[in-house]
Coordinates of C-alpha atoms in Angstrom, one line a residue:
X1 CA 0.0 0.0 0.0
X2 CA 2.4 2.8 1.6
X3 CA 4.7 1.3 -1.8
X4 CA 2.2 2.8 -4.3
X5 CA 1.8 6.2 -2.6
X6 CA 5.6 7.1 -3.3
X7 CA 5.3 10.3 -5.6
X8 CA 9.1 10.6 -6.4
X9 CA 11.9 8.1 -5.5
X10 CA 15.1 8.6 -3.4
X11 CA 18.5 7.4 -4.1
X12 CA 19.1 5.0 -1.5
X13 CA 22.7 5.1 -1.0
X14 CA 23.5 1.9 0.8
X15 CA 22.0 -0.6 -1.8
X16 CA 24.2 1.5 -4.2
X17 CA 27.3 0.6 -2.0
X18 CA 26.3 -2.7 -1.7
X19 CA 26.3 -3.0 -5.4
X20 CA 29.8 -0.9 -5.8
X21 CA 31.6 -2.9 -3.2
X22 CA 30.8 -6.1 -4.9
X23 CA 31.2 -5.0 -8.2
X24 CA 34.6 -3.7 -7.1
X25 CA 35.8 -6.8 -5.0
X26 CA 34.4 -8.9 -8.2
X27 CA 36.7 -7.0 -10.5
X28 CA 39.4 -6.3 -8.5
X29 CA 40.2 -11.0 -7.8
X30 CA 39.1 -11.4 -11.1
X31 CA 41.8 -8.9 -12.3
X32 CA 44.4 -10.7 -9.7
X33 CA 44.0 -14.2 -11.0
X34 CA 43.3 -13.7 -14.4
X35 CA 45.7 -11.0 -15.3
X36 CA 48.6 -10.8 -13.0
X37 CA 48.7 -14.3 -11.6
X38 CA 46.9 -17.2 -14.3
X39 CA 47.8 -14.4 -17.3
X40 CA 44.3 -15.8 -18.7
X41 CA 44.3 -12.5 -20.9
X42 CA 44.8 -8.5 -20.2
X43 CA 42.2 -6.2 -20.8
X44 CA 43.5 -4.7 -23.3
X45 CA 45.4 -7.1 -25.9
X46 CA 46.0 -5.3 -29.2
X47 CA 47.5 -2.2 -27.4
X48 CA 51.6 -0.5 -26.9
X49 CA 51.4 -1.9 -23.4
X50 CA 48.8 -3.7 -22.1
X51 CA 49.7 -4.1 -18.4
X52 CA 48.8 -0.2 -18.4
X53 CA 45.0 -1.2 -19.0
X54 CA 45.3 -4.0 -16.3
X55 CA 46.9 -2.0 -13.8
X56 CA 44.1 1.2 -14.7
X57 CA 41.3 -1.7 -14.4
X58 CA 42.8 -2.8 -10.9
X59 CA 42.5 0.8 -10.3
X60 CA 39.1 1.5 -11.2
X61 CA 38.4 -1.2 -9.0
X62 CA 40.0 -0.5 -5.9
X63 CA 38.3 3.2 -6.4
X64 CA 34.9 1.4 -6.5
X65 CA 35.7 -0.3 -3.4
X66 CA 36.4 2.7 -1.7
X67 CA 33.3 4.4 -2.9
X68 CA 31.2 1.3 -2.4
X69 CA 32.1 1.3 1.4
X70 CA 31.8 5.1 2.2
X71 CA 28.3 4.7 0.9
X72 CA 27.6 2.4 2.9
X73 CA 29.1 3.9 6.2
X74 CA 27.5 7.1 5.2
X75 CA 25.3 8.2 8.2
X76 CA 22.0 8.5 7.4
X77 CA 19.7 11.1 8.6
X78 CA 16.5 10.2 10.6
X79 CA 14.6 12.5 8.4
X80 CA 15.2 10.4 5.8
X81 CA 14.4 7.5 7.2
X82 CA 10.5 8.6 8.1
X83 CA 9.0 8.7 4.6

């Protein structure tokens, strides 16, 4: 009921983080194993220097990591909350 009263929607932070942190920690082992360690394949093949692109996607990832988990620790006000 309360559901279909909702006029406009929110950005709900922590389900974003959630989805950041995984998405982060996902990309960031799969990087580890398949490009540094098992050398599976690089990101970028056909390229000057492909570790560049592996290293820039580790990167990426570790950045969504971080922005993943302030998201979720973000303190949430209890206004917020109410509606």
């Amino acid at each position: 009921g309360r559901l279909l009263r909702v006029t406009s929607v929110r950005f709900q932070s922590r389900p974003f983080g959630a989805i950041l942190l995984g998405w982060g920690i996902f990309n960031l082992l799969e990087g580890i194993f398949n490009h540094y360690l098992l050398k599976f394949h690089n990101v970028r093949e056909i390229v000057p220097d492909p570790a560049l692109f592996n290293h820039l996607f580790s990167g990426v990832s570790v950045l969504l990591i971080l922005i993943g988990w302030l998201l979720l620790k973000k303190k949430h006000r209890l206004s917020d909350n109410i509606n």
